[in-house]
Amino acid sequence: MNEQGKRVHREEPHHVLPSPDGTMILPKRLKPAPFKTRFISPRDHDTARTNDEIHTSISFCPVVRAIVDTRVFQRLRGIQQLARADLVFMNTNHSRFEHSLGVAHLAERLCKRLQEQHPKLKISHKDVLCVKLAGLLHDIGHGPFSHTYEVVVKNALPQYLDDHPDLKEHYAGYPKLAKDWCHEKVSLDMIDLCLDELGLQIDYQELDRPLKQIGDGLDRCSMRCFNSFKNEIDDFSITKVHYNDDDDILTSRDFCFIKECILGRPLPGFKDFIGRTNMHKEFLYDIVCNRHSGLDVDKIDYFARDERRAIWASGEIETLMVDEAVVAWAACTAERGSCPGCDRPEHKHHKHHLMICYPEKRIPDCLRFFKKRYTNHDTIYKHKTTRAGQLLMCDILCQADPFFRIFTPHPFVKRGPLFPQKFEKLPLSLAMLDPYVFMDLDDSIFELILHSPDPRLNPAKKLIYERYKSRKLYKCVGWEVIDRKDEIGMNIWKKSESQIAAEMLTMGGEHRDSDGKPLVLEKEDFVLDKCSSNYGSGDKNPLEKMRFVRREDMSTHKKHRPAEDLPLAILFDEKRFSTELPRSFESNIIRVYSRNDEKSDLVGHVFAEWIEKALLGKAGIFSMTSDPEEVDDDEEEDCKLPPVELSQESIPENYREFYGEDDDDDKSIAL
Ligand SMILES: [Zn+2]
Ligand SMILES: [Zn+2]
Ligand SMILES: [Zn+2]
Ligand SMILES: [Zn+2]
């Protein structure tokens, strides 16, 4: 951050601006309001520049600077991008903060590229600023430990409460979270909160006016793009002409557009986009969150950033995906419902609209881009030890949640009508019900749990203290790669983790430890983890969702065509690129982790038995209700562990591999 960028409170009345000759100019349409407001302008202390590992240098225009310096945005510094993957890859402690700045930077760059490439599409400076702000704010709704919080809220905690129904009473009086809750939705609230902090608010009644001034903070008319005169004039020389150029002031509609870009679909309660209704600007929605192909600047940034941090790769972004993007007419590839444009009457005949496309010759580069997704998932995000850390974090959050409460009254918060206080306290998993509470949450949450006096939190505190803090992660004691292409594989993959766990628990056989003491496998002893890494479209080729422009349509003399004359993009032709395509676009693996160090061998053993049966297609014989002895008579065995008393042939390969492996198989990268 720029250290010189100190805020100076200016003493002039809030509604007037000095001009170079000292006269005061009253900006158009601005009535004095009963608030203390500040103008921002392209002067030094309102802008900033920072060094960045991926983009070398990122500069902040005044609006970006103002938003970055809000509490709501600064909070992202405390949320790691990869949910403690640094327990495995030491340097991956980068935060959502730097990623967000990177995405803003790339969003602007891609937008400017399209602006330059297609002058007739009339992409305005303000369009560029809005898309950039969408990039800046796209992850502002993430909770502690990024996606881990989302997984806990949506899957792990509901499952945990189903397993422990007695705990449900601790949620009496709280509403249930909507099924489609996601961090992008929280982002919408957090944007409102961010504006609130600046004394501003979106006014849905007056979409085309500047934001509503609701308190002290930034003057609403200085929320604008300054491109048009930044380079023309010197510091402090804000002229009447430019300040009266209302077209450059961000309106309520612009902030709706920003929200829509992040959500990737119309805002809740709206059937269609309201931010940019001009169908010739629809492609702007696909820059930050691409509904059509999944190739967007969010991914361009984090693929490079995460890889750089984890395995010290070059950190080079896929420049071609930014600098060679073009706009062309294309048949929609979006999933149903996410592209309202295609349901508009004017689309009825051709179902085509303007989309971000790439020159045909970039097909191999696009494929490489999606392959990077696969590789990052396979080697970093879904690495077996990264997942071990995240499973532990899930357990801690689930065990703490029924008892841990965050109190909502806040000594400094002046609540506006937007988010009134509805609850006195909230569980972590429902913190998003009060954005003022959510704003206080980051990765430091375990410290709050650890230092909270409630004895009912002891199991969670014990996990934090004895495992998390000393990196005693759950041990992966078995795994199996599942091929969904064959029927047996597909049937195995269809089972949920809790289904597999239940089947493992009904496996027959008596087991003893090396001293001959009987061992019984219990539900709490292990946790299953189904991980899928793919090219971005499940088992499908992601390029099927992309559109390309033919070589002959790319020539530069055709560049200045109006929207109607832009070329029609073509589909990916599999035959022409068969040598480039992998045999499979996904890999799926089921892993089992032991939560109980004394029973690690037993867990691995029972999983191996389970997978052996499942692969023979016999998994269907398991039943949760029937007595294991009855079902499994002839397979019953008495096993001493270790060594495992199974014939070598009957042990699935991975299982053998595991026992043959060095215990500390992560040592090349582990801490
Ligand atoms: Zn995100
Ligand atoms: Zn992101
Ligand atoms: Zn579409
Ligand atoms: Zn056995």
XYZ file of C-alpha atoms in Angstrom, residues 122-481:
360
model
C -19.545 1.576 -27.249
C -18.150 0.063 -24.069
C -17.956 3.152 -21.857
C -15.366 4.081 -19.254
C -18.064 3.530 -16.704
C -18.740 0.009 -18.026
C -15.055 -0.718 -17.519
C -15.115 0.688 -13.985
C -18.214 -1.338 -13.080
C -16.752 -4.602 -14.341
C -13.552 -3.799 -12.482
C -15.514 -3.190 -9.268
C -17.336 -6.477 -9.821
C -13.921 -8.144 -9.968
C -12.840 -6.331 -6.838
C -15.941 -7.322 -4.878
C -16.679 -10.791 -6.261
C -15.348 -12.686 -3.227
C -16.335 -10.199 -0.535
C -18.975 -12.644 0.734
C -16.557 -15.417 1.647
C -16.640 -16.605 5.236
C -13.799 -17.862 7.438
C -11.564 -20.327 5.577
C -13.256 -19.501 2.264
C -14.957 -22.544 0.774
C -14.569 -24.595 3.940
C -17.134 -22.377 5.664
C -19.470 -22.806 2.716
C -19.087 -26.590 2.838
C -19.767 -26.630 6.578
C -22.865 -24.481 6.269
C -24.319 -26.331 3.296
C -23.290 -29.953 3.834
C -21.144 -30.883 6.796
C -23.188 -29.227 9.538
C -26.629 -30.431 8.344
C -25.165 -33.951 8.168
C -23.602 -33.583 11.615
C -26.922 -32.454 13.074
C -28.727 -35.360 11.429
C -26.227 -37.651 13.124
C -26.716 -35.842 16.448
C -30.410 -34.889 16.454
C -30.266 -33.862 20.113
C -28.160 -30.852 19.079
C -30.885 -29.426 16.868
C -32.581 -27.795 19.846
C -29.725 -25.282 19.965
C -31.039 -23.784 16.746
C -34.588 -23.193 17.960
C -35.762 -19.717 17.061
C -33.404 -19.328 14.113
C -34.596 -19.562 10.523
C -33.299 -22.291 8.229
C -30.836 -21.188 5.614
C -32.154 -21.127 2.046
C -31.058 -24.156 0.005
C -29.447 -22.029 -2.674
C -27.338 -20.018 -0.257
C -23.819 -19.362 -1.561
C -20.990 -16.948 -0.911
C -21.935 -14.932 -3.984
C -25.279 -14.131 -2.354
C -23.553 -12.893 0.775
C -21.435 -10.740 -1.516
C -24.581 -8.806 -2.435
C -25.246 -7.940 1.223
C -21.607 -7.139 1.809
C -21.643 -4.696 -1.108
C -24.568 -2.910 0.538
C -22.644 -2.891 3.795
C -19.578 -1.535 2.052
C -21.609 1.307 0.538
C -23.213 1.881 3.931
C -19.757 2.358 5.403
C -19.155 5.045 2.778
C -22.477 6.714 3.625
C -24.134 5.523 0.423
C -26.957 3.262 -0.639
C -28.453 1.780 -3.789
C -31.820 3.373 -4.547
C -34.012 0.933 -6.461
C -36.594 3.680 -7.032
C -34.111 5.952 -8.796
C -31.849 3.583 -10.657
C -30.386 6.178 -12.975
C -29.454 8.720 -10.341
C -26.275 8.767 -8.268
C -26.346 6.568 -5.167
C -28.403 7.784 -2.242
C -26.446 9.714 0.376
C -27.491 8.193 3.697
C -24.726 9.316 6.020
C -21.279 10.806 6.452
C -18.662 9.487 4.089
C -17.904 9.898 0.419
C -19.826 12.356 -1.644
C -22.033 10.326 -3.943
C -21.100 12.440 -6.962
C -17.437 11.659 -6.551
C -18.144 7.928 -6.987
C -17.250 8.056 -10.642
C -14.679 7.248 -13.257
C -11.946 9.764 -13.733
C -10.381 8.303 -16.880
C -11.549 11.110 -19.084
C -9.391 13.713 -17.450
C -6.845 11.941 -15.315
C -4.040 12.515 -17.777
C -5.139 15.824 -19.166
C -4.860 17.993 -16.127
C -2.722 18.380 -13.065
C -3.363 17.674 -9.468
C -6.124 19.686 -7.807
C -7.401 20.967 -11.112
C -10.903 19.657 -11.091
C -12.780 21.581 -13.682
C -16.410 22.345 -13.967
C -16.686 20.539 -17.283
C -15.722 17.213 -15.873
C -17.626 17.346 -12.667
C -20.735 18.218 -14.560
C -20.260 15.254 -16.823
C -22.875 13.196 -15.037
C -22.453 10.261 -17.394
C -19.362 9.278 -15.470
C -21.014 9.192 -12.033
C -21.841 5.723 -10.753
C -25.583 5.283 -10.376
C -27.729 2.825 -8.457
C -28.163 0.943 -11.729
C -24.394 0.611 -12.020
C -24.209 -1.034 -8.620
C -27.018 -3.389 -9.616
C -24.908 -4.240 -12.658
C -21.900 -4.900 -10.412
C -23.991 -7.216 -8.247
C -25.383 -9.035 -11.289
C -21.878 -9.554 -12.684
C -20.897 -11.263 -9.430
C -24.016 -13.380 -9.131
C -23.955 -14.357 -12.809
C -27.735 -14.093 -12.996
C -30.485 -11.552 -12.294
C -30.769 -10.258 -8.742
C -33.159 -12.031 -6.362
C -36.677 -10.841 -7.145
C -35.868 -9.860 -10.744
C -36.552 -11.881 -13.886
C -33.939 -10.206 -16.012
C -30.787 -8.165 -15.702
C -31.395 -4.519 -14.867
C -27.798 -3.281 -14.827
C -27.117 -3.377 -18.554
C -30.215 -3.979 -20.604
C -28.648 -3.244 -23.985
C -28.359 -6.680 -25.602
C -25.175 -5.574 -27.320
C -23.486 -5.337 -23.929
C -24.516 -8.720 -22.593
C -21.017 -10.158 -22.850
C -19.872 -7.746 -20.130
C -21.611 -10.073 -17.690
C -19.202 -12.877 -18.577
C -15.951 -11.178 -17.667
C -15.853 -11.813 -13.916
C -18.108 -14.875 -13.732
C -18.547 -16.517 -17.113
C -21.956 -18.179 -17.279
C -21.253 -19.536 -20.725
C -17.805 -21.087 -20.811
C -16.524 -20.877 -17.241
C -13.403 -19.120 -18.521
C -13.248 -15.838 -16.626
C -10.757 -13.471 -15.033
C -11.465 -14.917 -11.580
C -9.984 -18.237 -12.694
C -7.226 -16.641 -14.754
C -6.021 -14.963 -11.578
C -6.290 -17.793 -9.096
C -4.949 -20.527 -11.354
C -1.729 -18.561 -11.704
C -1.630 -17.232 -8.140
C -2.328 -20.525 -6.379
C 0.083 -22.464 -8.573
C 2.766 -19.858 -8.015
C 2.378 -20.036 -4.252
C 2.010 -23.788 -3.985
C 4.648 -25.125 -6.324
C 6.590 -21.979 -7.170
C 5.495 -22.004 -10.791
C 6.220 -18.939 -12.888
C 3.034 -17.155 -11.850
C 2.398 -16.158 -15.422
C -1.254 -15.706 -16.185
C -2.799 -17.015 -19.389
C -2.261 -13.687 -21.141
C -3.779 -14.914 -24.376
C -7.106 -15.487 -22.649
C -7.165 -11.774 -21.834
C -5.395 -10.170 -24.736
C -6.948 -12.145 -27.576
C -10.567 -12.243 -26.486
C -13.067 -10.990 -29.059
C -16.808 -10.549 -29.176
C -18.906 -12.457 -31.694
C -22.421 -13.750 -32.170
C -22.840 -17.206 -30.760
C -25.454 -19.724 -29.814
C -25.963 -19.727 -26.075
C -24.098 -22.337 -24.080
C -25.233 -21.313 -20.619
C -27.029 -23.618 -18.292
C -30.773 -23.138 -18.328
C -31.927 -20.184 -16.305
C -28.598 -18.433 -16.042
C -28.893 -16.582 -19.344
C -32.136 -14.603 -19.329
C -30.993 -12.936 -22.553
C -31.867 -16.037 -24.498
C -35.452 -15.980 -23.287
C -36.081 -12.430 -24.406
C -38.448 -12.072 -27.351
C -35.794 -10.493 -29.572
C -33.755 -13.686 -29.268
C -36.586 -16.018 -30.207
C -35.542 -16.458 -33.819
C -31.863 -17.056 -33.670
C -31.053 -17.752 -30.005
C -27.760 -16.050 -30.599
C -26.194 -13.262 -28.656
C -22.892 -11.496 -28.267
C -20.427 -13.628 -26.355
C -16.757 -13.546 -25.481
C -14.997 -15.804 -27.981
C -11.455 -16.626 -29.014
C -9.751 -17.001 -32.364
C -9.834 -20.556 -33.659
C -6.069 -20.838 -33.388
C -6.343 -20.406 -29.609
C -8.159 -23.697 -29.118
C -5.063 -25.505 -27.797
C -4.444 -22.611 -25.387
C -8.013 -22.792 -24.117
C -7.607 -26.495 -23.543
C -4.403 -25.828 -21.635
C -6.282 -23.319 -19.505
C -8.842 -25.893 -18.431
C -6.171 -28.482 -17.930
C -4.581 -26.082 -15.454
C -7.839 -26.198 -13.546
C -7.607 -29.954 -13.372
C -3.967 -29.924 -12.322
C -4.506 -27.320 -9.615
C -7.404 -29.278 -8.190
C -5.578 -32.559 -8.379
C -2.267 -31.428 -6.931
C -3.183 -28.522 -4.644
C -6.849 -28.080 -3.713
C -7.658 -31.791 -3.498
C -4.241 -32.962 -2.343
C -4.846 -35.635 0.254
C -3.193 -33.670 3.042
C -4.817 -30.354 2.061
C -8.117 -32.177 2.372
C -7.037 -33.698 5.700
C -6.592 -30.194 7.096
C -9.933 -29.059 5.745
C -11.762 -32.101 7.112
C -10.323 -31.308 10.528
C -11.469 -27.698 10.205
C -14.945 -28.913 9.222
C -15.061 -31.090 12.336
C -14.024 -28.208 14.573
C -16.621 -25.882 13.090
C -19.376 -28.519 13.309
C -18.603 -29.387 16.916
C -18.411 -25.752 17.980
C -21.423 -24.473 16.086
C -24.282 -25.665 18.322
C -22.723 -23.895 21.331
C -20.713 -20.986 19.997
C -22.542 -17.676 19.632
C -21.576 -14.307 18.262
C -23.298 -11.376 19.908
C -24.795 -8.922 17.485
C -24.891 -5.599 19.356
C -21.866 -3.642 18.287
C -20.663 -0.521 20.120
C -19.686 1.337 16.953
C -22.275 0.170 14.471
C -25.045 2.587 13.613
C -27.562 0.305 11.981
C -29.496 1.732 9.103
C -32.870 0.387 7.976
C -31.126 -2.004 5.571
C -29.924 -4.517 8.155
C -31.834 -4.080 11.414
C -30.797 -6.192 14.368
C -33.039 -9.258 14.384
C -31.166 -11.531 16.775
C -29.278 -10.907 19.957
C -26.730 -13.573 19.066
C -26.094 -15.914 16.173
C -24.377 -19.256 15.619
C -21.387 -19.129 13.290
C -23.251 -21.055 10.636
C -25.974 -18.395 10.516
C -23.741 -15.347 10.831
C -24.718 -14.252 7.333
C -28.194 -13.427 8.659
C -26.618 -10.298 10.085
C -24.062 -8.781 7.694
C -22.671 -6.643 10.525
C -21.763 -9.862 12.329
C -20.506 -11.614 9.242
C -18.212 -8.679 8.616
C -16.291 -9.502 11.803
C -15.547 -13.099 10.861
C -12.291 -14.250 9.365
C -9.797 -17.083 9.801
C -9.141 -16.005 13.398
C -12.409 -17.643 14.410
C -10.643 -20.625 16.013
C -8.976 -18.257 18.479
C -12.394 -16.967 19.515
C -13.618 -20.523 20.026
C -10.476 -21.515 21.904
C -10.791 -18.614 24.320
C -14.480 -18.875 24.895
C -15.270 -20.138 28.428
C -18.274 -22.374 27.631
C -17.319 -25.938 28.701
C -19.605 -27.388 26.034
C -17.030 -26.156 23.542
C -14.359 -28.391 25.042
C -14.454 -31.087 22.331
C -13.964 -28.430 19.640
C -11.294 -26.674 21.700
C -9.511 -29.965 22.226
C -9.375 -30.535 18.474
C -8.020 -27.024 17.927
C -5.458 -27.371 20.662
C -4.338 -30.947 20.192
C -4.636 -31.371 16.450
C -5.028 -28.137 14.494
C -2.380 -26.158 16.348
C 0.213 -28.925 16.197
C -0.699 -30.089 12.699
C -1.776 -33.551 13.772
C -3.990 -33.966 10.759
C -6.228 -36.928 10.137
C -4.320 -39.667 8.405
C -5.405 -40.870 5.008
C -5.445 -44.663 5.367
C -6.985 -45.748 2.103
C -8.216 -44.542 -1.237
C -9.575 -45.746 -4.499
C -9.696 -44.026 -7.874
